[in-house]
mmCIF file with all atom_site columns, C-alpha atoms in Angstrom:
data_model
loop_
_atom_site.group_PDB
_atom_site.id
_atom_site.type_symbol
_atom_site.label_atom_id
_atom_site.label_alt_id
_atom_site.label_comp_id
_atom_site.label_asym_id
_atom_site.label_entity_id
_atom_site.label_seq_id
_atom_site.pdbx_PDB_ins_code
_atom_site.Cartn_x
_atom_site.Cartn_y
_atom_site.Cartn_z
_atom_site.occupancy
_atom_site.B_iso_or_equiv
_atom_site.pdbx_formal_charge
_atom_site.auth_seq_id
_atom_site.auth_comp_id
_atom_site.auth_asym_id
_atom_site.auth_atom_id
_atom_site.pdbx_PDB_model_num
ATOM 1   C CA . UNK A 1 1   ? -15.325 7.303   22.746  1.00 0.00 ? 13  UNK A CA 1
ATOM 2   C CA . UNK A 1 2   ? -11.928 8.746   23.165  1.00 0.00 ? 14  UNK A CA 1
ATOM 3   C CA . UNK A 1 3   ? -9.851  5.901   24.041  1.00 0.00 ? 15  UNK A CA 1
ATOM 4   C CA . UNK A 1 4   ? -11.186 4.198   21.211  1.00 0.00 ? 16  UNK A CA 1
ATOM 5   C CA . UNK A 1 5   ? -10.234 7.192   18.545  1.00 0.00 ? 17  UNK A CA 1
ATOM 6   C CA . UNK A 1 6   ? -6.814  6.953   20.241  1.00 0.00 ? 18  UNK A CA 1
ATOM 7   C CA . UNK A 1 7   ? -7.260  3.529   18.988  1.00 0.00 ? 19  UNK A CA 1
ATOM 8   C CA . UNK A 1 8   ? -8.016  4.379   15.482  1.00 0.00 ? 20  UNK A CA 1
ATOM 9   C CA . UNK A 1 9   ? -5.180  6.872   14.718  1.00 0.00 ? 21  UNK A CA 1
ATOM 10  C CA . UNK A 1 10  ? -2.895  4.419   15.594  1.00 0.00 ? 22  UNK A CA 1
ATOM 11  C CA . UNK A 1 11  ? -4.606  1.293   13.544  1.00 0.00 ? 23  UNK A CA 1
ATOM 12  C CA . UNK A 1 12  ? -3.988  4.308   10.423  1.00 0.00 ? 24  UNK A CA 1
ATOM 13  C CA . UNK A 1 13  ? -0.886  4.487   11.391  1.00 0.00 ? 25  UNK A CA 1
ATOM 14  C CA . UNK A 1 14  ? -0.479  1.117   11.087  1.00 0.00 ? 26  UNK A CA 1
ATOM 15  C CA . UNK A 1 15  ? -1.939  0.994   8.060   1.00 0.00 ? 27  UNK A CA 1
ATOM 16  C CA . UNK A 1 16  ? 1.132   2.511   6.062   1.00 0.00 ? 28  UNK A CA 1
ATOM 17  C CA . UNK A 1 17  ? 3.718   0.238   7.786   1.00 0.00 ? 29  UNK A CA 1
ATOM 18  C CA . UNK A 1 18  ? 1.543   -2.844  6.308   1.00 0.00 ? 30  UNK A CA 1
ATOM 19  C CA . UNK A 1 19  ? 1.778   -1.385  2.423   1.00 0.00 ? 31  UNK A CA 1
ATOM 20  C CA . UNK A 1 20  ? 5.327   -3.077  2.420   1.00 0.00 ? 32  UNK A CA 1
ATOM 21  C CA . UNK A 1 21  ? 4.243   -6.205  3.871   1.00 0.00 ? 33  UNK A CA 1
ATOM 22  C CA . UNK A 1 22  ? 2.841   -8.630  1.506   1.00 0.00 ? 34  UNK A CA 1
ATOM 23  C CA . UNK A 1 23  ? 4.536   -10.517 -0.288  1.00 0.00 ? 35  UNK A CA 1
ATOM 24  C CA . UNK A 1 24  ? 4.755   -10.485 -4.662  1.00 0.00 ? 36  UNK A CA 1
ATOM 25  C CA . UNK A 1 25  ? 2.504   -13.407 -5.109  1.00 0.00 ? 37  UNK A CA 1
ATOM 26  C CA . UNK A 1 26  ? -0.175  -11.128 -2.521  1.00 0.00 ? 38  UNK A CA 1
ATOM 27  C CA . UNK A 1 27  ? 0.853   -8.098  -4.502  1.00 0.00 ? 39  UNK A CA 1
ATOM 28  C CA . UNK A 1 28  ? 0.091   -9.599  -7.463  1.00 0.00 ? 40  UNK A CA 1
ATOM 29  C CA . UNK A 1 29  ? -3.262  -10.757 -6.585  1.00 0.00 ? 41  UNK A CA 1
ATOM 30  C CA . UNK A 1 30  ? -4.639  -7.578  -5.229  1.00 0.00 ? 42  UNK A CA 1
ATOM 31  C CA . UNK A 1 31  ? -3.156  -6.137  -8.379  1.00 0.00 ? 43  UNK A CA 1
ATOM 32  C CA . UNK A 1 32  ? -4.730  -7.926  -10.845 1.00 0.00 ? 44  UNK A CA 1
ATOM 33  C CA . UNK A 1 33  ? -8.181  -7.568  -8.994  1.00 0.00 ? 45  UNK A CA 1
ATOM 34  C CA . UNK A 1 34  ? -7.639  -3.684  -9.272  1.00 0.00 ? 46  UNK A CA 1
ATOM 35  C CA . UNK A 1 35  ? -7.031  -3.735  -12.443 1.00 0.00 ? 47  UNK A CA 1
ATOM 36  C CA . UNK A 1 36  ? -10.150 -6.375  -13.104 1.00 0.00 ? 48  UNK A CA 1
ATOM 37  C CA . UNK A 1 37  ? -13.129 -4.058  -11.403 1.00 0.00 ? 49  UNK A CA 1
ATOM 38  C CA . UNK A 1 38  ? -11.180 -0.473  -11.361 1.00 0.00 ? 50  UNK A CA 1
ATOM 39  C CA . UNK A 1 39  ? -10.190 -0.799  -7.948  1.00 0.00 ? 51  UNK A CA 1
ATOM 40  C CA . UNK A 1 40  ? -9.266  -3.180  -4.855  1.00 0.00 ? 52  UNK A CA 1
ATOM 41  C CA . UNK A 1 41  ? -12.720 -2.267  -2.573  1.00 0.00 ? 53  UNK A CA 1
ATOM 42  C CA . UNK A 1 42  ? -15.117 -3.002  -5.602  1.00 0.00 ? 54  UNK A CA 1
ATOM 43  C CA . UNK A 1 43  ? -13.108 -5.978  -6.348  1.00 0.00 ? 55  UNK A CA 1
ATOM 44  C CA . UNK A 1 44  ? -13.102 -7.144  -2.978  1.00 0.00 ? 56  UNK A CA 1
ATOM 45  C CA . UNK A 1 45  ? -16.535 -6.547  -2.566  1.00 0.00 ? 57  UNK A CA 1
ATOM 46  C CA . UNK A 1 46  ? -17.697 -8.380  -5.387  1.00 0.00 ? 58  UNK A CA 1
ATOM 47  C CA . UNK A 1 47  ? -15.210 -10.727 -6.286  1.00 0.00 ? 59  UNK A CA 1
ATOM 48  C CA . UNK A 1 48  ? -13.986 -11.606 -2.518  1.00 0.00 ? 60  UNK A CA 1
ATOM 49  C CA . UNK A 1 49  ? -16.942 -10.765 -0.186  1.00 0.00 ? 61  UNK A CA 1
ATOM 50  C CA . UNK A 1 50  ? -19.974 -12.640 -1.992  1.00 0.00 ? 62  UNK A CA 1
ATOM 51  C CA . UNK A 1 51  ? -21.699 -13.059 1.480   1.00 0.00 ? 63  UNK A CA 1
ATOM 52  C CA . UNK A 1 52  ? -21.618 -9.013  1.971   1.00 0.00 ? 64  UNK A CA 1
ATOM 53  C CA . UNK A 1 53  ? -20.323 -9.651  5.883   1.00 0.00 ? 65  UNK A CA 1
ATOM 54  C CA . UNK A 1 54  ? -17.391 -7.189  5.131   1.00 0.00 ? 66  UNK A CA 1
ATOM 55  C CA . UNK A 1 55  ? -14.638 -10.222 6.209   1.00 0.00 ? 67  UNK A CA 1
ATOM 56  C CA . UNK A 1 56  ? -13.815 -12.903 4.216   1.00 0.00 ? 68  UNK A CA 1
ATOM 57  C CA . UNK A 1 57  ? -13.120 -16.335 5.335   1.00 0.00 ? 69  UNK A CA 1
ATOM 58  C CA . UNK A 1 58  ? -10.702 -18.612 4.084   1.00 0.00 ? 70  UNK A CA 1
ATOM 59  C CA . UNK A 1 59  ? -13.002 -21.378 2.097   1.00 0.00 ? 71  UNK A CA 1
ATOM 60  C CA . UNK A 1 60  ? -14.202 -18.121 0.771   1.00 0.00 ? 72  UNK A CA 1
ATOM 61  C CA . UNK A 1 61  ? -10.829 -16.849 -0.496  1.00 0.00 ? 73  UNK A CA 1
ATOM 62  C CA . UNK A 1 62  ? -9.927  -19.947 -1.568  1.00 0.00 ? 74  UNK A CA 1
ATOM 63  C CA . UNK A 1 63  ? -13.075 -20.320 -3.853  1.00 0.00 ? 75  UNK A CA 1
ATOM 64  C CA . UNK A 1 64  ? -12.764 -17.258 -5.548  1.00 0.00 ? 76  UNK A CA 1
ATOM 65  C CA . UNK A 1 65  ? -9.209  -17.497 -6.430  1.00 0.00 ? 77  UNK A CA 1
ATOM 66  C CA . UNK A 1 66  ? -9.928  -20.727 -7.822  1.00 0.00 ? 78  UNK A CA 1
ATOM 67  C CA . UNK A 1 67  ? -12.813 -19.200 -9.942  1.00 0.00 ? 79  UNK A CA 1
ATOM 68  C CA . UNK A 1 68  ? -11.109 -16.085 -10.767 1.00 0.00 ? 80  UNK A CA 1
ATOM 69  C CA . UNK A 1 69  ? -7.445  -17.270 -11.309 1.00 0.00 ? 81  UNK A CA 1
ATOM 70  C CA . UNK A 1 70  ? -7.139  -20.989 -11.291 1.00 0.00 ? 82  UNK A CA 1
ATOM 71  C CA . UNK A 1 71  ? -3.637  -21.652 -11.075 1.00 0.00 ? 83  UNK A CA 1
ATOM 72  C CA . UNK A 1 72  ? -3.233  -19.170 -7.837  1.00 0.00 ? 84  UNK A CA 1
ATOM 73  C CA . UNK A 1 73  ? -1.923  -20.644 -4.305  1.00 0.00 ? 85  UNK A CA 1
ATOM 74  C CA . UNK A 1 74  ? -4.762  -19.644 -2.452  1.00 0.00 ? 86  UNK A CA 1
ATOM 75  C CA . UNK A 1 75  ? -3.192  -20.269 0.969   1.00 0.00 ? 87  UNK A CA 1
ATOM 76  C CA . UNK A 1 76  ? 0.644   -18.924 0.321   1.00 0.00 ? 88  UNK A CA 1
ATOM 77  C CA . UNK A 1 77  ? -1.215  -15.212 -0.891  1.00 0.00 ? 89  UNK A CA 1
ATOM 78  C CA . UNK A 1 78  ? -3.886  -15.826 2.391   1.00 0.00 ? 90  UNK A CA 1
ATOM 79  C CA . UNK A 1 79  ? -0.500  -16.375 4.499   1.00 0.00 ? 91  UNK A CA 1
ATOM 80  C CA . UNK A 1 80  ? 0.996   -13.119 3.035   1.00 0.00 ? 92  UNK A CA 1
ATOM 81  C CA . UNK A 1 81  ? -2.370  -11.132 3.319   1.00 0.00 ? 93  UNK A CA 1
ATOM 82  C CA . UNK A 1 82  ? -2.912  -11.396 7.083   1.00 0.00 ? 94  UNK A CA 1
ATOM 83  C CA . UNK A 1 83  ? -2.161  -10.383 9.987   1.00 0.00 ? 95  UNK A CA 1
ATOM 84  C CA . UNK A 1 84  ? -0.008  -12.740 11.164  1.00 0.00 ? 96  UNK A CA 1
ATOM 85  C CA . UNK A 1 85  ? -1.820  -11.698 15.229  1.00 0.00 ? 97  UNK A CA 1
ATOM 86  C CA . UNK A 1 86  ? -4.873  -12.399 13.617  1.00 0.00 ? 98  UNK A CA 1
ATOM 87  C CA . UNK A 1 87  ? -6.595  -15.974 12.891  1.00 0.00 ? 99  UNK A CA 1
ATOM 88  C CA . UNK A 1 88  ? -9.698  -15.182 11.682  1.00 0.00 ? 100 UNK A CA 1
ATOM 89  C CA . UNK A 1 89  ? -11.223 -14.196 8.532   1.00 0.00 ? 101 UNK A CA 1
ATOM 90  C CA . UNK A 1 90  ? -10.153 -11.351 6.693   1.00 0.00 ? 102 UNK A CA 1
ATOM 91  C CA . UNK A 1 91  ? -10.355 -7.511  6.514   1.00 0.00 ? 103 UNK A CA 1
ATOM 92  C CA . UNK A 1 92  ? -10.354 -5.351  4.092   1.00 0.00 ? 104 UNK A CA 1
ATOM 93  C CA . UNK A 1 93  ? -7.342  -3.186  5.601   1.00 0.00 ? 105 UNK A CA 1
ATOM 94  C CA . UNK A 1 94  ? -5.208  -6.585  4.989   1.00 0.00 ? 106 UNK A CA 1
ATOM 95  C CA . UNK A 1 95  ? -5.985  -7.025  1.501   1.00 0.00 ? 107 UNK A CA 1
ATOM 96  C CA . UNK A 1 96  ? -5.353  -3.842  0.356   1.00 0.00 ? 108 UNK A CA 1
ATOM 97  C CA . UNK A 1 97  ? -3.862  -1.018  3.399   1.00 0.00 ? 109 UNK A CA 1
ATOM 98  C CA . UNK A 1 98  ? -3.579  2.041   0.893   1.00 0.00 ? 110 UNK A CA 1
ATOM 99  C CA . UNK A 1 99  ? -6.968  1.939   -0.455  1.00 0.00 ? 111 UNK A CA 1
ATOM 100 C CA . UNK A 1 100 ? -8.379  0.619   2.698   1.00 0.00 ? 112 UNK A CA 1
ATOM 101 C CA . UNK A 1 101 ? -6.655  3.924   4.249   1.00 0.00 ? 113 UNK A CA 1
ATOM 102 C CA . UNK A 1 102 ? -8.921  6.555   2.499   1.00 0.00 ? 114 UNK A CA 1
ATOM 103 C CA . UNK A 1 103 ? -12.321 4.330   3.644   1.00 0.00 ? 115 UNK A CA 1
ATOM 104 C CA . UNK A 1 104 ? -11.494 4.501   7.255   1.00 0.00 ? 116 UNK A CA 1
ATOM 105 C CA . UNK A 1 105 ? -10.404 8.474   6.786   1.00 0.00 ? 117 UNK A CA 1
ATOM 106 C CA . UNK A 1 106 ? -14.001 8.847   5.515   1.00 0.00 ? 118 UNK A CA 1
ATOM 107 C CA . UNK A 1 107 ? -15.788 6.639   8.265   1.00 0.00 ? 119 UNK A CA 1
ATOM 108 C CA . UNK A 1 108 ? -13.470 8.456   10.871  1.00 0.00 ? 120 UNK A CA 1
ATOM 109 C CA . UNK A 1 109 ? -15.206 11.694  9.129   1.00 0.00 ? 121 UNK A CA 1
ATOM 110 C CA . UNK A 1 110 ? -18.607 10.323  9.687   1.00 0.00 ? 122 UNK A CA 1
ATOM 111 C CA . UNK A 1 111 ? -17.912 9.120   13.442  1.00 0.00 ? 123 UNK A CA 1
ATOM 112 C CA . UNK A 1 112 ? -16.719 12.671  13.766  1.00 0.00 ? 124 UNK A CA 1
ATOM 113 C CA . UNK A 1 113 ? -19.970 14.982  12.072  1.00 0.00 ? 125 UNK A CA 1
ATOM 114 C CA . UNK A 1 114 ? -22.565 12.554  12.470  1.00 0.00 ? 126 UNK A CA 1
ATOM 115 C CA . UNK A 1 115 ? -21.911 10.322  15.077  1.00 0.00 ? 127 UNK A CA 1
ATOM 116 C CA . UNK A 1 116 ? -21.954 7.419   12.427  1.00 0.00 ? 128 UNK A CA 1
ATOM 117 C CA . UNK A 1 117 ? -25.656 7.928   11.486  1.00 0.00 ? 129 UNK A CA 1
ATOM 118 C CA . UNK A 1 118 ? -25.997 6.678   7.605   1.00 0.00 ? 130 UNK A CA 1
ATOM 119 C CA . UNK A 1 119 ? -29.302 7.767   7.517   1.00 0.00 ? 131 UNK A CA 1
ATOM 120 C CA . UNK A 1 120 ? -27.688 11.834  8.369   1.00 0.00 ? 132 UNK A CA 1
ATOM 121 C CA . UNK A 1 121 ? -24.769 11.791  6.291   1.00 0.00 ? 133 UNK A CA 1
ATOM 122 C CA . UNK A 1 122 ? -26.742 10.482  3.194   1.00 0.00 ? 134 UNK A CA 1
ATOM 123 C CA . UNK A 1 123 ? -29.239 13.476  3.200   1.00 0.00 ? 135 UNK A CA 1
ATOM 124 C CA . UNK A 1 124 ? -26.127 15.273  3.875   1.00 0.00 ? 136 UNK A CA 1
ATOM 125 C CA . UNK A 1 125 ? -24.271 13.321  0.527   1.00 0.00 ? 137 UNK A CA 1
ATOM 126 C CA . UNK A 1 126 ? -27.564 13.179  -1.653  1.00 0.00 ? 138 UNK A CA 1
ATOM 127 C CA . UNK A 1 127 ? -29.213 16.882  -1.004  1.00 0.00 ? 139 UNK A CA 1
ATOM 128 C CA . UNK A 1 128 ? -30.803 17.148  -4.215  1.00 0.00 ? 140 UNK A CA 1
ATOM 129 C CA . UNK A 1 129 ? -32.777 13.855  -3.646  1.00 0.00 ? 141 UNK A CA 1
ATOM 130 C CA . UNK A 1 130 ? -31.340 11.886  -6.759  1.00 0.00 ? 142 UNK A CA 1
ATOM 131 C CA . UNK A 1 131 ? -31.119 8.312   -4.970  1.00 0.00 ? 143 UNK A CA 1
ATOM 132 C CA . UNK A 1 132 ? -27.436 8.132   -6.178  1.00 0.00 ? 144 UNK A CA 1
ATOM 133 C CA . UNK A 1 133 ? -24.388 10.404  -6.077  1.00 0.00 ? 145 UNK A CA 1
ATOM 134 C CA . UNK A 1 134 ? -21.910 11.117  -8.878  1.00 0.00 ? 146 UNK A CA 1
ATOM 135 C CA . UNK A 1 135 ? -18.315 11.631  -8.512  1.00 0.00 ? 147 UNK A CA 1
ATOM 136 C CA . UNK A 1 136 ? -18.660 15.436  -7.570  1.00 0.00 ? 148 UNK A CA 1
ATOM 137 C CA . UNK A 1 137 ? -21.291 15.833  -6.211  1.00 0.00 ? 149 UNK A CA 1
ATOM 138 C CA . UNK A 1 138 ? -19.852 12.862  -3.612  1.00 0.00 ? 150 UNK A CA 1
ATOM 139 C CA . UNK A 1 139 ? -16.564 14.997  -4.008  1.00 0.00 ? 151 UNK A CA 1
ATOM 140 C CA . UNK A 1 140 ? -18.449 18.085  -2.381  1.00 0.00 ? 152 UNK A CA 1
ATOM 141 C CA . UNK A 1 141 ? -20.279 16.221  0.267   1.00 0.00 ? 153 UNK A CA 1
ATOM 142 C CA . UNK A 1 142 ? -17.206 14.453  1.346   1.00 0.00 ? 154 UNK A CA 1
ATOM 143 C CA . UNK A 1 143 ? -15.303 17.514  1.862   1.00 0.00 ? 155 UNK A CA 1
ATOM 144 C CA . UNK A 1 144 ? -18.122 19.025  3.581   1.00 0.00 ? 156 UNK A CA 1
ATOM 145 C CA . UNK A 1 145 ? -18.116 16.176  6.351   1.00 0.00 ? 157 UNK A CA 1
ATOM 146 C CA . UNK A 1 146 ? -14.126 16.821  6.807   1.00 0.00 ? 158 UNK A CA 1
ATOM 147 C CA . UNK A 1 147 ? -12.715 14.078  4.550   1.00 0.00 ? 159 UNK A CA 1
ATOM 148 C CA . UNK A 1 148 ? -9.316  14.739  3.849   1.00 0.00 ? 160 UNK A CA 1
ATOM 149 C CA . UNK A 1 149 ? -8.465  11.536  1.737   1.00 0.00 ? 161 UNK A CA 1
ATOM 150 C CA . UNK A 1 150 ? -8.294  10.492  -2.076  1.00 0.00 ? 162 UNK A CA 1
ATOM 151 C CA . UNK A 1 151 ? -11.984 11.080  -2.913  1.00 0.00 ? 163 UNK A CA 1
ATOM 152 C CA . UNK A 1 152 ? -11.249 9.798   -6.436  1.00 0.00 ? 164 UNK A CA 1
ATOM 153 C CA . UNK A 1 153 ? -10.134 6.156   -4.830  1.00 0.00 ? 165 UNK A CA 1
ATOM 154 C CA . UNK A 1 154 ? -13.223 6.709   -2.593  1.00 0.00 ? 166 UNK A CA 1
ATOM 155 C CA . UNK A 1 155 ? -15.397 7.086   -4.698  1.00 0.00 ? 167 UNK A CA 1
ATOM 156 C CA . UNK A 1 156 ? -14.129 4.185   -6.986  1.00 0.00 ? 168 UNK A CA 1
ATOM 157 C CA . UNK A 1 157 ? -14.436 2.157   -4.369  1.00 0.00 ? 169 UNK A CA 1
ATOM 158 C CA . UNK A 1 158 ? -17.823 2.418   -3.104  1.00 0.00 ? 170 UNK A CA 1
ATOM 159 C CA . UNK A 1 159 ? -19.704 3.014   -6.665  1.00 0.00 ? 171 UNK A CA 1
ATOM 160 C CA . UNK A 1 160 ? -19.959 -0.722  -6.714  1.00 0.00 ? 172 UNK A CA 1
ATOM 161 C CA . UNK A 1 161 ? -21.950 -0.577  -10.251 1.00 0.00 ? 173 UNK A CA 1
ATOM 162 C CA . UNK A 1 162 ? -18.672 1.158   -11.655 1.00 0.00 ? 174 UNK A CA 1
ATOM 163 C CA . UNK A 1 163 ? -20.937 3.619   -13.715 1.00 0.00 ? 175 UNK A CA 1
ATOM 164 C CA . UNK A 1 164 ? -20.375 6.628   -12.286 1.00 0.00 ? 176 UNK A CA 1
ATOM 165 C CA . UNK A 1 165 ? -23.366 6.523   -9.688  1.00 0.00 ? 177 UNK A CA 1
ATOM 166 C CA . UNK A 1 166 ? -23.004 5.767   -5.953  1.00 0.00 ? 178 UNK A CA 1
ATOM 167 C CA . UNK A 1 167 ? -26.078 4.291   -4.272  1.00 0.00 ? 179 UNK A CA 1
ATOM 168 C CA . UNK A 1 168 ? -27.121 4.168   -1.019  1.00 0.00 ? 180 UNK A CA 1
ATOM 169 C CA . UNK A 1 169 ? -26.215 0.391   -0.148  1.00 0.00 ? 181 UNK A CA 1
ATOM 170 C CA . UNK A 1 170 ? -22.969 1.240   -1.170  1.00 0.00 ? 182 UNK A CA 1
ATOM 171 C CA . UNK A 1 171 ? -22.296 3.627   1.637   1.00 0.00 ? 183 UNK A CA 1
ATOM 172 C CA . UNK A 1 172 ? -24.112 1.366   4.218   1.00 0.00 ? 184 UNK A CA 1
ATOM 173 C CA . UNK A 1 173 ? -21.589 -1.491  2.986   1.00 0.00 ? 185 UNK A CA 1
ATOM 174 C CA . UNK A 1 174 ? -19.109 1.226   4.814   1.00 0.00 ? 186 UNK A CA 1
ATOM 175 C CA . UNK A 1 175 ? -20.419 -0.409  8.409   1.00 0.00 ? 187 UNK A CA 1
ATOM 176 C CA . UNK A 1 176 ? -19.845 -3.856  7.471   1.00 0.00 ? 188 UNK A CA 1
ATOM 177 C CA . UNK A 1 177 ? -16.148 -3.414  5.525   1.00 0.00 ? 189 UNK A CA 1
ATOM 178 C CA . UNK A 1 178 ? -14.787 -0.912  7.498   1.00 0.00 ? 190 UNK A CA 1
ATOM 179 C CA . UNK A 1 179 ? -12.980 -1.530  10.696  1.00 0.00 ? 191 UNK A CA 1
ATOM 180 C CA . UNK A 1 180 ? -12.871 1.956   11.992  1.00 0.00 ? 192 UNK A CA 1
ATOM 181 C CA . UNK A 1 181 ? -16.665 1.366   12.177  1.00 0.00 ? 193 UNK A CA 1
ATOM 182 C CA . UNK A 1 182 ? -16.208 -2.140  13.942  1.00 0.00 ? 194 UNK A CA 1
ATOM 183 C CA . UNK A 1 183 ? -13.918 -0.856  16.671  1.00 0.00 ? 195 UNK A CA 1
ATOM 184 C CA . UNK A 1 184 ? -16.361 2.298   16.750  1.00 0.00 ? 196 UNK A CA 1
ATOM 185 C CA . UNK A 1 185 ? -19.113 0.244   17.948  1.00 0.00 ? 197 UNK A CA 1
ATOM 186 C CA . UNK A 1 186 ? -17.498 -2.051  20.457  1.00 0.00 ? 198 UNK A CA 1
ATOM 187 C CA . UNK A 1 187 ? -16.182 1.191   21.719  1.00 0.00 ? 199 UNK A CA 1
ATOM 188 C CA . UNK A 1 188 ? -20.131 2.093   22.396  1.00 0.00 ? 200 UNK A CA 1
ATOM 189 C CA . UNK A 1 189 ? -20.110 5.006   19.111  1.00 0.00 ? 201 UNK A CA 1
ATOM 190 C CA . UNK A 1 190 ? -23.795 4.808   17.576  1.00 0.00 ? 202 UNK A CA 1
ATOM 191 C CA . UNK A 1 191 ? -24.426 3.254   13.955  1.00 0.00 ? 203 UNK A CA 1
ATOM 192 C CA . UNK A 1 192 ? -27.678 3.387   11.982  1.00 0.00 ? 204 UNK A CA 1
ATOM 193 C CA . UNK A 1 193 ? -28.197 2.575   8.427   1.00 0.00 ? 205 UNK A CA 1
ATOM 194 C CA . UNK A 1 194 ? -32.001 2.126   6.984   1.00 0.00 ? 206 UNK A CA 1
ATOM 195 C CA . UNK A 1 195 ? -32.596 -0.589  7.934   1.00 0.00 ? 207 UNK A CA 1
ATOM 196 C CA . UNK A 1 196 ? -31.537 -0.365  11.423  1.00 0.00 ? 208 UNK A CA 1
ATOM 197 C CA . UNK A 1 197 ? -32.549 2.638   14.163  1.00 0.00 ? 209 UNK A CA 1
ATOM 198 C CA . UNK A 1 198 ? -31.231 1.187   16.682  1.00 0.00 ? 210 UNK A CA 1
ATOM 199 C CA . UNK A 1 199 ? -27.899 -0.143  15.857  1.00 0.00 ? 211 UNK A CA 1
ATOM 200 C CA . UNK A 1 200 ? -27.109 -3.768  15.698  1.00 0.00 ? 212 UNK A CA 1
ATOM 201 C CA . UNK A 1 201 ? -23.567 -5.058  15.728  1.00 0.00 ? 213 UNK A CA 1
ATOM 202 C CA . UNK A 1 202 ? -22.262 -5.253  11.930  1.00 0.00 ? 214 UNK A CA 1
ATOM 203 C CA . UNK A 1 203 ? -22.451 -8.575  10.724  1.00 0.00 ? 215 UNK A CA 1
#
């Protein structure tokens, strides 16, 4: 796997040189969707990604800015969100690259101690067998797997129920929204969740 984590130190590289790219009607969007669910991956995930594929495509978008705010132009903010390389649907590392930043840290810190195994790194997360992590005890088991990101943002992020309690699906959401994971496993890295031992392309 090491020309493809050559790979993914330079796509988070990258990352910071895209902050400055959107333009104020994208800003704007991602913005108010932060502020609307407490942060830009639970927003995306249930405001943007209804279909739980980790990508969006554009009828998609479209939809939900029309539901969410009517008056937006859909396609100008879908212009200034993507890659302009890229013509398919989009990523989360598009929509919002500082927040999408301290997800791919953490799945570059699973790749790294548990070779992308889900099933590992949640007995790892959950030890005391709760079925759902709060903020520090997700705080400790981060750190212990050699995440050096925001684990506050993190941790936003992923509790999808914004109450305080991260669940299980919401770390196995990690292999279908992250692209760190994607590249991982067309670069041949292993990645099992529950419900898969043998590891199936994310969808």
């Amino acid at each position: 796997v090491g020309p493809v984590a050559e790979s993914i130190v330079s796509f988070l590289q990258n990352l910071d040189e895209r902050r400055a790219e959107a333009g104020p009607i994208a800003t704007n969007f991602v913005s108010f969707l932060r502020n609307l669910r407490g942060s830009s991956l639970r927003a995306w995930r249930l405001e943007l990604d209804l279909r739980s594929s980790g990508r969006v495509a554009f009828p998609d978008f479209a939809a939900a800015c029309r539901r969410l705010v009517p008056a937006a132009r859909s396609r100008e903010i879908w212009r200034d969100l993507k890659d302009a390389n890229d013509i398919g649907s989009l990523a989360f590392h598009e929509f919002d690259p500082e927040e999408a930043q301290s997800l791919e840290l953490f799945v570059q810190a699973l790749w790294k101690e548990v070779n992308l195994d889900l099933n590992q790194a949640w007995e790892m997360l959950d030890y005391s067998c709760q079925g759902f992590l709060t903020y520090e005890v997700f705080r400790e088991g981060a750190e212990a797997l050699g995440f050096e990101g925001d684990t506050k943002v993190l941790f936003s992020g992923l509790d999808s129920s914004g109450l305080g309690r991260m669940r299980r699906e919401d770390l196995e959401y990690t292999r279908k929204v992250s692209s760190v994971a994607r590249a991982a496993f067309r670069g041949g890295g292993r990645f099992r969740a529950a419900e898969d031992s043998g590891g199936p392309s994310p969808s």
